PDB file of C-alpha atoms in Angstrom:
ATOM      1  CA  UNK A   1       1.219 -29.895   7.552  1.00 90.00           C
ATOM      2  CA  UNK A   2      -1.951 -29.940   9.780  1.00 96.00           C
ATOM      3  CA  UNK A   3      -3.203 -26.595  11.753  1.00 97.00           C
ATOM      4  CA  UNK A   4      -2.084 -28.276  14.917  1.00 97.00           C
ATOM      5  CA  UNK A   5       1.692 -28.279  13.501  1.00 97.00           C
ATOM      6  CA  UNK A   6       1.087 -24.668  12.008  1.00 97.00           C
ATOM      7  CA  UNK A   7      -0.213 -23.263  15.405  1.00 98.00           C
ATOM      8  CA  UNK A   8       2.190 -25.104  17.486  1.00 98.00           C
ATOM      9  CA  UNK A   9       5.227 -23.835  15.138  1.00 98.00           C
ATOM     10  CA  UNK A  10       4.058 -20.449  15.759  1.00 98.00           C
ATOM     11  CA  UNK A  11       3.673 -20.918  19.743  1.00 97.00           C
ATOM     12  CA  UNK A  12       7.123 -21.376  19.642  1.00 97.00           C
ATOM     13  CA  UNK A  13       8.048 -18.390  18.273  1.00 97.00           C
ATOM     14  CA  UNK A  14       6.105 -16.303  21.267  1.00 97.00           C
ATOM     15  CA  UNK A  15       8.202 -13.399  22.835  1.00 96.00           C
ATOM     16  CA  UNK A  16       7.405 -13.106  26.171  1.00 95.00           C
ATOM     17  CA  UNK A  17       6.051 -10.300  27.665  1.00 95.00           C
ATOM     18  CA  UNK A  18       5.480  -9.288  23.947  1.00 96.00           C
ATOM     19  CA  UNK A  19       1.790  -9.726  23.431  1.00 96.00           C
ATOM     20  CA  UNK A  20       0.605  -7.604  25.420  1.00 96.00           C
ATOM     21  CA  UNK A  21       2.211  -4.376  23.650  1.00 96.00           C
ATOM     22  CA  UNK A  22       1.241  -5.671  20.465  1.00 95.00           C
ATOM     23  CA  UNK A  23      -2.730  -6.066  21.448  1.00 95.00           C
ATOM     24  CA  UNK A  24      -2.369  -2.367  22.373  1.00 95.00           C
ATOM     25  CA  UNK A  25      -1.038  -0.970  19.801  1.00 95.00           C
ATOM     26  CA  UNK A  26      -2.887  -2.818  16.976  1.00 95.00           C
ATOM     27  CA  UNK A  27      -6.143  -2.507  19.073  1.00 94.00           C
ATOM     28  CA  UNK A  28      -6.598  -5.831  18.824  1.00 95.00           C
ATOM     29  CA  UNK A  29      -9.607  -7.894  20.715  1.00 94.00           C
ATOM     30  CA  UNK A  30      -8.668 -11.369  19.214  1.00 97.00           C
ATOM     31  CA  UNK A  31      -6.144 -13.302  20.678  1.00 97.00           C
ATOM     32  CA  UNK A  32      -2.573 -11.849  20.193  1.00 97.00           C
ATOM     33  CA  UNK A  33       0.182 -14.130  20.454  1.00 98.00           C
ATOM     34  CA  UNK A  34       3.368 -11.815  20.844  1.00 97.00           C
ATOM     35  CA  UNK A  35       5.302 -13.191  17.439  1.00 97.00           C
ATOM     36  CA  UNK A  36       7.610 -10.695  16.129  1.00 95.00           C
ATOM     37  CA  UNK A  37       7.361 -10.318  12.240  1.00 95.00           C
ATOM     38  CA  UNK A  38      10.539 -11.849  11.444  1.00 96.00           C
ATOM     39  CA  UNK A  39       9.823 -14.616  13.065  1.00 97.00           C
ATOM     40  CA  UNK A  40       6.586 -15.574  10.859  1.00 97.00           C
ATOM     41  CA  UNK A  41       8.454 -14.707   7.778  1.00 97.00           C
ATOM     42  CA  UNK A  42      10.672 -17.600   8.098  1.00 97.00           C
ATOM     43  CA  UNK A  43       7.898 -19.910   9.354  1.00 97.00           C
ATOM     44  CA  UNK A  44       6.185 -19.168   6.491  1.00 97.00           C
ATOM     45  CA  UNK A  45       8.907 -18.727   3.926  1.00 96.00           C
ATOM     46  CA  UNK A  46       9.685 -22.496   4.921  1.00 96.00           C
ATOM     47  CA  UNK A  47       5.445 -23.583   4.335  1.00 96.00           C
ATOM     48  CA  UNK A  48       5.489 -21.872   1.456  1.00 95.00           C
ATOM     49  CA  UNK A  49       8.432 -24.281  -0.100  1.00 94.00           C
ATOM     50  CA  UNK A  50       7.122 -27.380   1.494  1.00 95.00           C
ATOM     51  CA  UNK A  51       3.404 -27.075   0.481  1.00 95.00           C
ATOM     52  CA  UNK A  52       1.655 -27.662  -2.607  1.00 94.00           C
ATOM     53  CA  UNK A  53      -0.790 -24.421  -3.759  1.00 95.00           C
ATOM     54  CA  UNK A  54      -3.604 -26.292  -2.844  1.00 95.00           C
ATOM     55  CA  UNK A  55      -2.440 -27.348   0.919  1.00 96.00           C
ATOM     56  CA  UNK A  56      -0.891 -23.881   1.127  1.00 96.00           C
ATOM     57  CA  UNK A  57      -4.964 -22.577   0.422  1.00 97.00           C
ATOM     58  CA  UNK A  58      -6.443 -24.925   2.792  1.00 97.00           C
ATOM     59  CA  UNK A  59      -3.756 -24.420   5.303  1.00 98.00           C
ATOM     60  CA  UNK A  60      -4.103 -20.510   5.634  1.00 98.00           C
ATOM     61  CA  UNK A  61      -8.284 -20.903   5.303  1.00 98.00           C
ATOM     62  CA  UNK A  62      -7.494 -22.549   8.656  1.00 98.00           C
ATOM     63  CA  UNK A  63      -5.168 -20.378   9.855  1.00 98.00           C
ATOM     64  CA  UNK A  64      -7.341 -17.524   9.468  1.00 98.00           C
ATOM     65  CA  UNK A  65     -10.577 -19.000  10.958  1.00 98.00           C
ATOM     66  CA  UNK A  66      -8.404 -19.238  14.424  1.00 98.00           C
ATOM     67  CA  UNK A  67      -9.341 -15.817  14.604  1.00 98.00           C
ATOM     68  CA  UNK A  68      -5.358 -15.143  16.514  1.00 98.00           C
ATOM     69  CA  UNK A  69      -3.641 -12.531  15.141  1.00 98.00           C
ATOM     70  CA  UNK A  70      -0.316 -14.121  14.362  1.00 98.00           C
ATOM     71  CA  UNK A  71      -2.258 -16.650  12.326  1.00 98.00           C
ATOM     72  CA  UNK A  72      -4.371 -14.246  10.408  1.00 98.00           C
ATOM     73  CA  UNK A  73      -1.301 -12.385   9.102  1.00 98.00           C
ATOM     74  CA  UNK A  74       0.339 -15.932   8.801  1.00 98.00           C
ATOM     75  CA  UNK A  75      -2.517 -17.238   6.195  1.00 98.00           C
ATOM     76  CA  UNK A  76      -1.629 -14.073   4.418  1.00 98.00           C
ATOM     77  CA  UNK A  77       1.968 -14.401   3.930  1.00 98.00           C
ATOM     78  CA  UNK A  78       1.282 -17.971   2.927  1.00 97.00           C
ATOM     79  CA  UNK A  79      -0.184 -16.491  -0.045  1.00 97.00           C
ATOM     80  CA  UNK A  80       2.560 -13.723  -1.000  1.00 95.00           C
ATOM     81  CA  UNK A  81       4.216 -14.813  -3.860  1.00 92.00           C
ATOM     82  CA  UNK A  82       4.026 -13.336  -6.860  1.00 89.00           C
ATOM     83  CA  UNK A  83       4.317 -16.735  -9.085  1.00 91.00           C
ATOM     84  CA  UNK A  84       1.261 -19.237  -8.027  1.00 92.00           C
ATOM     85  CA  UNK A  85      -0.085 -21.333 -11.274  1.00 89.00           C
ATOM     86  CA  UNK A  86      -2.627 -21.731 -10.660  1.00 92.00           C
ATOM     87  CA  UNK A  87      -3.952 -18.921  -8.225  1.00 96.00           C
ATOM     88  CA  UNK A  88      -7.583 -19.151  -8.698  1.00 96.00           C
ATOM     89  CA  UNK A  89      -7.993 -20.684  -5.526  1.00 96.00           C
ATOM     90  CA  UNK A  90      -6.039 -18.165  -3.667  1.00 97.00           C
ATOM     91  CA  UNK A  91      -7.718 -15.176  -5.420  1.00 98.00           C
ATOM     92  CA  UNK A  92     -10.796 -16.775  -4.176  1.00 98.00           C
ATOM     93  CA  UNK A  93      -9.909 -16.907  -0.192  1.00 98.00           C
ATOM     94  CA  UNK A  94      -8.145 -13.894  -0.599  1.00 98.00           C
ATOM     95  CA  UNK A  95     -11.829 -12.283  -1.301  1.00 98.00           C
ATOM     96  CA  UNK A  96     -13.519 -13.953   1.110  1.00 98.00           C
ATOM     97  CA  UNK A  97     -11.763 -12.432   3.786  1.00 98.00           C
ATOM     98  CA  UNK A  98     -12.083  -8.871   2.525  1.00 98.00           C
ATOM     99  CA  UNK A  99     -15.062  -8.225   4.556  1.00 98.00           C
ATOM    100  CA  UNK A 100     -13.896  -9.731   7.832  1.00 98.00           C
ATOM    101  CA  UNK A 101     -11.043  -6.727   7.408  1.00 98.00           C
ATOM    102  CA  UNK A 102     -10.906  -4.776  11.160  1.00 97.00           C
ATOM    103  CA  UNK A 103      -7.419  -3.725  11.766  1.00 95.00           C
ATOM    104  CA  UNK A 104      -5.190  -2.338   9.388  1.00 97.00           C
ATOM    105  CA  UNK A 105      -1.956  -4.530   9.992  1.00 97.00           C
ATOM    106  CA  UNK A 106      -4.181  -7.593   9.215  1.00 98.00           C
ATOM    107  CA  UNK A 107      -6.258  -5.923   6.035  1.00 98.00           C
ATOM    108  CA  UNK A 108      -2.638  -4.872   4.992  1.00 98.00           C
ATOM    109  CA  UNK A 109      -0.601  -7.905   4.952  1.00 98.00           C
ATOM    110  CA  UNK A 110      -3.560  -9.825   3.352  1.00 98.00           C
ATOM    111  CA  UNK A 111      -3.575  -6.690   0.646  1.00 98.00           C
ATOM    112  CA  UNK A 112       0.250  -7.315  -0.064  1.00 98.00           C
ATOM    113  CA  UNK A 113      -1.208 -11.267  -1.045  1.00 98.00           C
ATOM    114  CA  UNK A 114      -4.188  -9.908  -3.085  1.00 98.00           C
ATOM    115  CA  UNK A 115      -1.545  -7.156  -5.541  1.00 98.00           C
ATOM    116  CA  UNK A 116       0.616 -10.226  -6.774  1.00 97.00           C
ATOM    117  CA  UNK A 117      -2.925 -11.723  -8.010  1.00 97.00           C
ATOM    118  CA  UNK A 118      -4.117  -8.430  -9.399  1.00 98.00           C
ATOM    119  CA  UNK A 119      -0.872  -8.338 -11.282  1.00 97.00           C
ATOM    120  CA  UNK A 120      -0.912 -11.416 -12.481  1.00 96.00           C
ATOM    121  CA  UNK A 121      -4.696 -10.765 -13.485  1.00 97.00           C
ATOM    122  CA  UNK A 122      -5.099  -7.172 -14.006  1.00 98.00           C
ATOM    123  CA  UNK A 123      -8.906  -8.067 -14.861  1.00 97.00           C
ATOM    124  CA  UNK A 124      -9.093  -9.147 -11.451  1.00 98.00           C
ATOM    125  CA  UNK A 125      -9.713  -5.037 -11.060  1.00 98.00           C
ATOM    126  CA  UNK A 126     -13.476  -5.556 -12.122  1.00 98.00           C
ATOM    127  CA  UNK A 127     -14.182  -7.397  -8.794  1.00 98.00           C
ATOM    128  CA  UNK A 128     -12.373  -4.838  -6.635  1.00 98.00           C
ATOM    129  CA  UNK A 129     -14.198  -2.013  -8.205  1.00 98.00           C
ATOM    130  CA  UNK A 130     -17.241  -3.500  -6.292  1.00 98.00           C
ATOM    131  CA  UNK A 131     -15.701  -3.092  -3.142  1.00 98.00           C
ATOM    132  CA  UNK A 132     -15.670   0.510  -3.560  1.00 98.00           C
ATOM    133  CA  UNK A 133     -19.552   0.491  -3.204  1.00 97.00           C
ATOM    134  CA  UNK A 134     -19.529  -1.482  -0.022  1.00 98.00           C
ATOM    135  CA  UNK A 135     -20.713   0.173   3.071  1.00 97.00           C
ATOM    136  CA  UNK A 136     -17.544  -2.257   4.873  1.00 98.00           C
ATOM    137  CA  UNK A 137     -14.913   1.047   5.548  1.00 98.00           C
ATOM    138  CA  UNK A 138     -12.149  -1.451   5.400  1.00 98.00           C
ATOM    139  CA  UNK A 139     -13.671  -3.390   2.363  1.00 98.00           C
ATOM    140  CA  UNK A 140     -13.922   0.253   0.498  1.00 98.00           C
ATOM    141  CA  UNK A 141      -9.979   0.616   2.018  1.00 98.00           C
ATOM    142  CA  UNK A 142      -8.968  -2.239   0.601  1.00 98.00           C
ATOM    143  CA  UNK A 143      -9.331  -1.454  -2.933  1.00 98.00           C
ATOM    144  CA  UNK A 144      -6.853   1.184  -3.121  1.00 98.00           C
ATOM    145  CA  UNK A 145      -4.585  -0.849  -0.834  1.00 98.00           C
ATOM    146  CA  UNK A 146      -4.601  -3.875  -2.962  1.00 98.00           C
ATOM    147  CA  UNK A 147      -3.766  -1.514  -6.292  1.00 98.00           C
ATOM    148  CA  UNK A 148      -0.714  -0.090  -4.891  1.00 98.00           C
ATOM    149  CA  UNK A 149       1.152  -1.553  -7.680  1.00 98.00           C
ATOM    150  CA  UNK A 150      -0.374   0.503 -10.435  1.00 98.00           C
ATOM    151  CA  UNK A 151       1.209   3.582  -8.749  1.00 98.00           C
ATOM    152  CA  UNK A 152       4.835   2.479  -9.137  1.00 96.00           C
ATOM    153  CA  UNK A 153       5.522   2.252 -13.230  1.00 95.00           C
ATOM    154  CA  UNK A 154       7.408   4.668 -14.160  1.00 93.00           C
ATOM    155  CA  UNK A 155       6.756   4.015 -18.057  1.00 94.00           C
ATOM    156  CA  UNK A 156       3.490   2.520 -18.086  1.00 96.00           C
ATOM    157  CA  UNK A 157       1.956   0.987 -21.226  1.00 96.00           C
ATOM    158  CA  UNK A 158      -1.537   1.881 -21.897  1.00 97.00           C
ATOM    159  CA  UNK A 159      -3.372  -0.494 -19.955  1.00 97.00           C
ATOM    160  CA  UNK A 160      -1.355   0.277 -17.057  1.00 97.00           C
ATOM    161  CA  UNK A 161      -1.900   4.241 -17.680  1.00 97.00           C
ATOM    162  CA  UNK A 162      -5.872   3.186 -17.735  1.00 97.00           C
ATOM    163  CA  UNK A 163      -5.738   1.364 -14.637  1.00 98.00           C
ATOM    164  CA  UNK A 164      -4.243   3.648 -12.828  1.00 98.00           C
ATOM    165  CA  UNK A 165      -7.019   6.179 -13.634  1.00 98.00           C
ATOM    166  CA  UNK A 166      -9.378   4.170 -12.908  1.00 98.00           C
ATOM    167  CA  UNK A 167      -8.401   4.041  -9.268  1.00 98.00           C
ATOM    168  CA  UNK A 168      -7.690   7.261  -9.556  1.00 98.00           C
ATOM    169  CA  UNK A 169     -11.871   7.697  -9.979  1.00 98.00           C
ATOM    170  CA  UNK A 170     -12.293   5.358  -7.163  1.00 98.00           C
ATOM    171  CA  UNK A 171     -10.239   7.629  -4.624  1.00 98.00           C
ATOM    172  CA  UNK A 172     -12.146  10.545  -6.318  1.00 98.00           C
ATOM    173  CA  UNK A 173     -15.271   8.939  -4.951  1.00 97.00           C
ATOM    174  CA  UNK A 174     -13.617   9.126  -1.222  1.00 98.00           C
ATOM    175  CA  UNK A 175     -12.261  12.697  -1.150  1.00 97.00           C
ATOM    176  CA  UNK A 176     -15.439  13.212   0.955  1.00 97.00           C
ATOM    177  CA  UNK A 177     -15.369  10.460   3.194  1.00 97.00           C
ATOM    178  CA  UNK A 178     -14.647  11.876   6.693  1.00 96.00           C
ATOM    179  CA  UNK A 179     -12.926   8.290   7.944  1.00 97.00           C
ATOM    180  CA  UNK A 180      -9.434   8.355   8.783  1.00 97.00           C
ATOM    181  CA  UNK A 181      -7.988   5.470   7.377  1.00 98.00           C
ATOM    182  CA  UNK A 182     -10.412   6.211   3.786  1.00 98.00           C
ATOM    183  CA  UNK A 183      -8.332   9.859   3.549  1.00 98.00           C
ATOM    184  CA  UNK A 184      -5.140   8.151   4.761  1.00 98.00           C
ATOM    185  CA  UNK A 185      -5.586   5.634   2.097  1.00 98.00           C
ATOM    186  CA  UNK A 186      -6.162   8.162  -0.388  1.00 98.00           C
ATOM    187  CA  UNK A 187      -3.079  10.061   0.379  1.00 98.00           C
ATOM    188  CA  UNK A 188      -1.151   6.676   0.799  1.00 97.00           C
ATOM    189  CA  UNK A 189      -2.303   6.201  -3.031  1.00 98.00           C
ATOM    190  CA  UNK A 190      -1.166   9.894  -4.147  1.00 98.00           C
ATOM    191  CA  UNK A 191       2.096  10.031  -2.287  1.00 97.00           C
ATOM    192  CA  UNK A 192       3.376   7.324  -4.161  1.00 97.00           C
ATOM    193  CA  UNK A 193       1.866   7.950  -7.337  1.00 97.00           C
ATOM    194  CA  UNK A 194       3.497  11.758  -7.279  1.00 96.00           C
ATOM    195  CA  UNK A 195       6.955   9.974  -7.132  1.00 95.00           C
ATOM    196  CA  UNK A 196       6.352   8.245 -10.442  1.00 95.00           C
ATOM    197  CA  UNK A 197       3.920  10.423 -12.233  1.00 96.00           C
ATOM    198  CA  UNK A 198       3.412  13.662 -10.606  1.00 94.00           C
ATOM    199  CA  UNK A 199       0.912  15.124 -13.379  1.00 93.00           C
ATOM    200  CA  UNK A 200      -1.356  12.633 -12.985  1.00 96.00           C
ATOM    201  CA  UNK A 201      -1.530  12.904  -9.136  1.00 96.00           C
ATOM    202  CA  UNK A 202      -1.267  17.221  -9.168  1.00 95.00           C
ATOM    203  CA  UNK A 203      -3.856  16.622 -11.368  1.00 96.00           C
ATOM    204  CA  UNK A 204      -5.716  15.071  -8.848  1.00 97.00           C
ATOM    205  CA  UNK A 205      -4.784  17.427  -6.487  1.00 97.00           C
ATOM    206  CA  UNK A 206      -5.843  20.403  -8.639  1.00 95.00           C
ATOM    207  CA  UNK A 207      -9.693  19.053  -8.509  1.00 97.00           C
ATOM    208  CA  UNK A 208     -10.087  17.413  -5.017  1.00 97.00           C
ATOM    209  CA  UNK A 209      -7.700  18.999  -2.697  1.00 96.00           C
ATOM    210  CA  UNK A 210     -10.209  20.895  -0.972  1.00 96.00           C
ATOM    211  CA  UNK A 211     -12.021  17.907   0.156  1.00 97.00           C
ATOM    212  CA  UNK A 212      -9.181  15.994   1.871  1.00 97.00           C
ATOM    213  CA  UNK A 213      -8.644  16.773   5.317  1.00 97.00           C
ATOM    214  CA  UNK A 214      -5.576  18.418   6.155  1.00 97.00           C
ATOM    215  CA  UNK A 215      -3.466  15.356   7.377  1.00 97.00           C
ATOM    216  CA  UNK A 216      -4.337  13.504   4.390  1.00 97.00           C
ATOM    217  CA  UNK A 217      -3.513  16.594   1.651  1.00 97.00           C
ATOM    218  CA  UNK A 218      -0.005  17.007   3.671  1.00 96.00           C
ATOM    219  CA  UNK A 219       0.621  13.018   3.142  1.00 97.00           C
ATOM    220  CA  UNK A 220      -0.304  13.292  -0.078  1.00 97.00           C
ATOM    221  CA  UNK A 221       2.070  16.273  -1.013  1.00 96.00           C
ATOM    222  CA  UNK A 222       4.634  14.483   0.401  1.00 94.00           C
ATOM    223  CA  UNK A 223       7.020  13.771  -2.679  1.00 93.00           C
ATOM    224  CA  UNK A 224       5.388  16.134  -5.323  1.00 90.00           C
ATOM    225  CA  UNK A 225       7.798  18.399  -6.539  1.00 79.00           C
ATOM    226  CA  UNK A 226       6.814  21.861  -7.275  1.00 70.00           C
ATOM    227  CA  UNK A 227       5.030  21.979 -10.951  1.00 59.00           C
ATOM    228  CA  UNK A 228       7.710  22.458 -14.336  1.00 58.00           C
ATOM    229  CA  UNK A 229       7.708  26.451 -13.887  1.00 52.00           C
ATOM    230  CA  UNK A 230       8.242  26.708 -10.600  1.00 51.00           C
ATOM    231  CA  UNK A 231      11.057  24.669 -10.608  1.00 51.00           C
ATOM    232  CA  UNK A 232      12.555  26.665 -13.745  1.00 61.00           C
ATOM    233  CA  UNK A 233      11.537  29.894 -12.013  1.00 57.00           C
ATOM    234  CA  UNK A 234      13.599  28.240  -8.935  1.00 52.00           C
ATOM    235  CA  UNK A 235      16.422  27.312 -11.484  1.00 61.00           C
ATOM    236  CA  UNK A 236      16.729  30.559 -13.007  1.00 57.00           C
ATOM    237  CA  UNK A 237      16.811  32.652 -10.054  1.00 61.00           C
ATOM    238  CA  UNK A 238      19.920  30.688  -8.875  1.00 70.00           C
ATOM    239  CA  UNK A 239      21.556  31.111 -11.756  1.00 68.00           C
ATOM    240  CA  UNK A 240      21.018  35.046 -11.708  1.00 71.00           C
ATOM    241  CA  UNK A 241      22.303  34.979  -8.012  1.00 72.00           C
ATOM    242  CA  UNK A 242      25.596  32.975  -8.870  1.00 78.00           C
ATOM    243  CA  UNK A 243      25.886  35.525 -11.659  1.00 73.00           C
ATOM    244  CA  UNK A 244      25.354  37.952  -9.656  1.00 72.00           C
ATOM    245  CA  UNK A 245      27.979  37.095  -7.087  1.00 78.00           C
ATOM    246  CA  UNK A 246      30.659  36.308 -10.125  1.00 75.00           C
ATOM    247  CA  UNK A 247      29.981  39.747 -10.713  1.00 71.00           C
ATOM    248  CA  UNK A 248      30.458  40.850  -7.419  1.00 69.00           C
ATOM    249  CA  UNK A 249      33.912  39.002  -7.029  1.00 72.00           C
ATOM    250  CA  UNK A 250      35.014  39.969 -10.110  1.00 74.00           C
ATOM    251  CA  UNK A 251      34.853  44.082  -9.248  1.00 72.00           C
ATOM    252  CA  UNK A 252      36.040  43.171  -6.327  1.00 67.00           C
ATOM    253  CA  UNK A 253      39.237  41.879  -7.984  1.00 72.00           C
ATOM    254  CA  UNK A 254      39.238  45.362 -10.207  1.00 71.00           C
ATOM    255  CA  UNK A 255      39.343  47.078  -6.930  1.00 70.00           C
ATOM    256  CA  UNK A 256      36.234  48.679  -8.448  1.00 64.00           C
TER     257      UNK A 256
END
C-alpha cells in the first residue's frame, strides 16, 4: 500500500461538516480531516492484516510526516498490537515521535502503541526514564502515559511490583509541576493504580498530596477506598445500629 492509497482511503471516510468541530475541540492547527474514530479503526484494522511489520513501519513513518491529524493517529494505530516479532523497528519510530507530541489525543493514541512494546520489553523502561528529564511537557507526559500498564496487575510479581515504583518516583518528581496535563497525568496514574493496589498509591498520597493541585488530588482519590480501619470502623458501626434496631423491634414485640 503506498501513502497515496492510505490518504485517499482515509478521504473517504470524511464526515462532512465534521472537521471543523473536531479542530476545535482538539485545538488542533494541522490539518483536520473530520474522520470519526471508528472509521480509522477498521481502515487500519484491515492495514494491519494486509501489511508486513516492515511496510506497516514505513507506511505510518509516512503517515505521520503528513502532519493531518487523522493520519497521525492512523500511523499510531498501525502500530497497536500487542504481538509484533520483531518490534524493534516500531519501538524505534514510536520514539522518534515522542518529541513532536502537542495535543493529547495524538500523544495518547501513539502512547497506547508504545505500552504493548514496553510490555513486551519491560527494559524498554530505561529509555523512558529519560524522558522524564526532558524540558518537552508532553515528552515528560508521555512517560507515565506509556506505563499505564504497570498500574493494572492485581498480583504483580516482583519485577512488576519494582516497576511500578519506579514510576511511582517519576510522578514523585512532578507533584510540583504547575502544568495541567503533568498533574492530570499524575492523577490519571494514581486513580488507576488505587483500584488495584491502594497502599501503594495512599502511600503516595500520604507524602505528596499537598503538592498536587486540587483537581488533580480529587482525580486521583477517585477509586481509593477509605484505609482498612476506617472501613472496619464503618463496618462495625452498622452492625451496632442493626443491633440496635433488632433490639428495638424486639421490645417492641414485648410491648415493653
Amino acid at each position: 500500500m503506498t501513502l497515496d492509497d492510505a490518504l485517499a482511503a482515509l478521504n473517504a471516510q470524511i464526515e462532512p461538516g465534521r472537521a471543523e468541530g473536531q479542530k476545535a475541540y482538539h485545538k488542533q492547527d494541522r490539518e483536520v480531516l473530520g474522520i470519526p474514530n471508528p472509521a480509522l479503526n477498521d481502515l487500519t484494522k484491515d492495514w494491519r492484516q494486509s501489511l508486513s511489520v516492515d511496510d506497516r513501519v514505513a507506511l505510518a513513518d509516512q503517515l505521520w510526516k503528513t502532519d493531518i491529524f487523522e493520519a497521525r493517529i492512523a500511523a499510531a494505530k498501525l502500530l497497536t498490537q500487542a504481538r509484533i516479532r520483531p518490534d524493534d523497528g516500531v519501538w524505534e519510530l514510536i520514539q522518534s515521535w515522542v518529541p513532536e507530541f502537542d495535543s493529547w489525543a495524538i500523544a495518547d493514541h501513539v502512547c497506547m502503541a508504545g505500552q504493548k512494546r514496553l510490555i513486551a520489553d519491560p527494559s524498554r523502561l530505561d529509555q523512558v526514564e529519560a524522558w522524564t528529564r526532558s524540558d518537552h511537557m508532553w515528552t515528560r507526559r508521555a512517560a507515565l502515559v506509556i506505563t499505564l500498564p504497570w498500574t493494572k496487575q492485581n498480583n504483580p510479581k516482583p519485577d512488576e511490583e519494582a516497576a511500578r515504583d519506579r514510576v511511582l518516583g517519576w510522578a514523585a518528581g512532578y507533584v510540583n509541576d504547575p502544568d495541567w496535563f503533568i498533574q492530570k497525568a499524575v492523577a490519571w496514574w494514581l486513580r488507576d493504580l488505587s483500584k488495584h493496589d491502594a497502599d501503594r498509591a495512599r502511600s503516595f498520597l500520604k507524602t505528596h498530596a499537598k503538592s498536587l493541585k486540587p483537581f488533580a488530588l480529587k482525580e486521583a482519590r477517585k477509586h481509593l477506598p477509605p484505609p482498612a480501619h476506617v472501613q472496619k470502623e464503618a463496618k462495625d458501626k452498622r452492625k451496632q445500629e442493626w443491633r440496635d434496631q433488632r433490639d428495638a423491634e424486639r421490645k417492641a414485640e414485648r410491648g415493653d
